[in-house]
Every structure is written in C-alpha cells, then in structure tokens.
C-alpha cells in the first residue's frame, strides 16, 4: 500500500526525518508512535504530499507520489489540529468537500452517529474543540477510500464519541482498509492497533506487533513497553 | 481550479470589505462626475486615484486573504487537487472579485452619466483595463510575499513596504537621479526605469492615450518621442502583461516546493 524509501527532511537546521524506510501492507491498522517531535506528523504529511521530502521516495499503491496528486483520491486524512475556514457553516463545509472530491459519500449516518445535527447550521468558528473534531471525523470517514490516515483522532472527544470512533475504525478494518493512526493515548492504541511503528529521532526504531514489543521490552502493558523502548537495545 | 476559484470568489463576495470597496468606487465615480461635469476630466482625476489606490488595495487584500485562508488551504492540500490549482484558484478569486468591484463601482456611474455617447469611452475603458492589470499585479506580488513569509506581521510589513516603494519612493528616487545625472543622456535610463515600475508604467500608458502633453512629464515625453503614441501603448501593455505573468509564475513555482 505505502512504500517509504529513505526519506530525509530538514526544516531549516532541524533534521526531522533521517532516512525513514517503511513498508505498509494493505489492510490492517498501523499505529505510528513516538515522543513529541519525533517526526510522526512530518512522516504522515510527506505521504500526503503536504511536506516535500529533501531526499527519498514515497509510493502509494505502487505509484510514486512525486509530482502526482491523483493518488490522494484514495486517501482520507484527519488532520491533527482541526483548522477549518471559520466563516463557513458545517453544512457548507461538508457540501464543499463533497463537491471537490466528486465521490459517493455517506455523511448523514455519521452526522447522526456523532449527534452533529444541531450544529449543521452553525459557523465553524463558533464550535468547541470537541465538536470541531467530530466534524473532522465526519469529513475523514464519509468517503469510501482504501487508505485512512488519522493524526491524533482522539483529541478532545468525549467517551461516547470515542466509542463511536473505535467502532468506525473497526468497521473500516473489517472492510479491508489500511489505517494509519498516530496517538499518544496508549490505551486506545492497544485496543485498535495491529502493528506498531515506533519513530525515534527521525528513524524507525521498532516495527512489529504489540506482542513482539512487549516481549522485547519485558513489560506487561503497552504504556510501559513504549516508555521502556528507547532504553532497550534492539536490532529492528 | 475552477472550483477553488468559485469558492474563493463567493467567500470574498460575501465579505463586507468587497462591498465597502465597491461602494467607495461608486461614490467616487458619482462625486467626480458631479464636480467635473465632464467625462474626460473625471477620467484624469480618477487616474490619479486609481494608480495609487488600486495597488494598495490589491496588496492588502491579497496578503490578508492568503493568511486568513491558511486553514482552507491546508484542508484543500489533503484533497486530490493539484497544488497549482489551489493557489491559482485562490489568487484568481481575490483578483477577480477586486477587479469586479472596480469595474462595476466605476462603470455604473459613468454609464449612467452617458459614457456611451461620449468620446471618452476608450479612455475610460483603458483606465479600467489598467486598473484591472494593477489589481492582478499587486495581488500576485502580495501572494508571493505571503507564500515566502510564514510570519504574518513580517509578510504584511513587506507588502506595505513594496507598495510604498513602488507608489511613492520609486518616483522620488527616479526624479533625484534625473536631477543628479542631468548632464548625461537619460532617455534609455528613464525608459527602463518606467518599465520596472508597474505604477509608472500604467500612468504613462493612460497619459499617452489621453494625449495631454502637459501631464506627460519627462518619461511620458521620452516614451512618446521614442515609440510614438501607438507603439508606446502596445509596449507598455506588453510590459504590464509581463508584470502580471512573472509573479503568477513564481507563485506556482514556489507553491510546489512549500511545506505545510
């Protein structure tokens, strides 16, 4: 599904990605983890083509993404910080994205699931952080695409919505979709993820299942395993 | 691209400032026609206003729109849309709505006054065309500045400085250099200096068309002597087109390499 080959990215003097190699196969949920500033978002944005790497190549579904934009038709992206044009209404935003993508969508069911009906006629600038995140989720899940990229999807969600989100993710997995998630909530990761990709200082430090991670670090739960990972020597 | 253009255009049409800008021109047109009672004279007065004001508004609107629509841009970047379409669409949305305010705001009073029966119709059309060019040029320049500066305050500062330089300081420097080097032949220098400033270029263009030698000034006279009226018109229009295309080209080029 996604091949990342030897990606380097520098922002000014700050080297964020230093030779990342990653292969994501079709189907399944991959959690990209790592401490703050380890380059998770930069990696995701490189796959989306929002960040242009200094070196290296990325291909999605076998095609290089360099000078290509059509591959984004296969991707749904949930950005980390829900920044929307504030003067639009929720309804208008959804209609606009539908108009831009020209794909069949099922937003009504999602709107119902996240109880967004009362907010449809409100402007996005007046919404609370959690509600914005729900709109964000609706936009990311309303199209049927084989690749889902979720950057911190749990931010600001209440427990009921969190359950809905987990259901959505599991449902997407059931439909053989590939899902890339970053999160700092280990409980959430442990519940949904099939595989862990651990980024540290701009490199892939570990890639494998949660079970492998636990045995490698000799820890009983994921949170401690992740915290211990950087101090454990690995050959990954 | 057309979709982005549509959304940017509607977004701006709905904003209060487009109306303020439109109403300002409407009022200016009516007042000038009442005071002058003559279309030709009103055109000359308008020229002086347009040549300074249009670049200022183009610069400020362009830079404000770019920074304000950052979220919109980020949202679009993750969608299957070409980068150049996003930025070109937004640019054309801003430049288009500003041009529309200008053309409608000035057009309505002049048409009501009987522009079509007057001889000044070509002069007036040229004035509007120049205004449109200046809008396109300065909006493109401000988009370029915004694209290269993440910091809003810096970007805004540079944009205003650019306007100040081209609208005011450039002429001062130009005049001073004419005085200092008056012993030397300055024809080609002043021709080149005019070409490098879209505001001076527009002024020369309109004055050449109006054919008022008293207002032509030194550069205008050199222009006329060098090219003749018609050739001068064509060359200055070509230069204006070049002034429009170059910043748009840089806008597309830079936008492809930027990280978001």
Short mmCIF file of C-alpha atoms in Angstrom, two decimals, chain A residues 68-70 72-73 100-101, chain B residues 1 3-4 75-86:
data_model
loop_
_atom_site.label_atom_id
_atom_site.label_comp_id
_atom_site.label_asym_id
_atom_site.label_seq_id
_atom_site.Cartn_x
_atom_site.Cartn_y
_atom_site.Cartn_z
CA UNK A 68 1.39 13.34 -8.64
CA UNK A 69 -1.84 14.35 -6.95
CA UNK A 70 -4.41 11.88 -8.19
CA UNK A 72 -4.94 11.44 -2.93
CA UNK A 73 -8.30 10.25 -4.24
CA UNK A 100 -14.38 18.96 -4.55
CA UNK A 101 -13.97 15.20 -4.36
CA UNK B 1 -9.03 25.09 -10.35
CA UNK B 3 -13.96 25.06 -8.16
CA UNK B 4 -11.38 26.66 -5.90
CA UNK B 75 -7.79 21.45 4.10
CA UNK B 76 -7.50 21.56 0.32
CA UNK B 77 -3.93 20.31 0.27
CA UNK B 78 -5.01 16.92 1.62
CA UNK B 79 -7.66 16.62 -1.09
CA UNK B 80 -6.99 15.25 -4.55
CA UNK B 81 -6.33 18.66 -6.09
CA UNK B 82 -3.24 19.92 -7.84
CA UNK B 83 -1.26 22.41 -5.80
CA UNK B 84 -1.04 24.93 -8.57
CA UNK B 85 -4.84 24.79 -8.92
CA UNK B 86 -5.29 25.62 -5.25
#
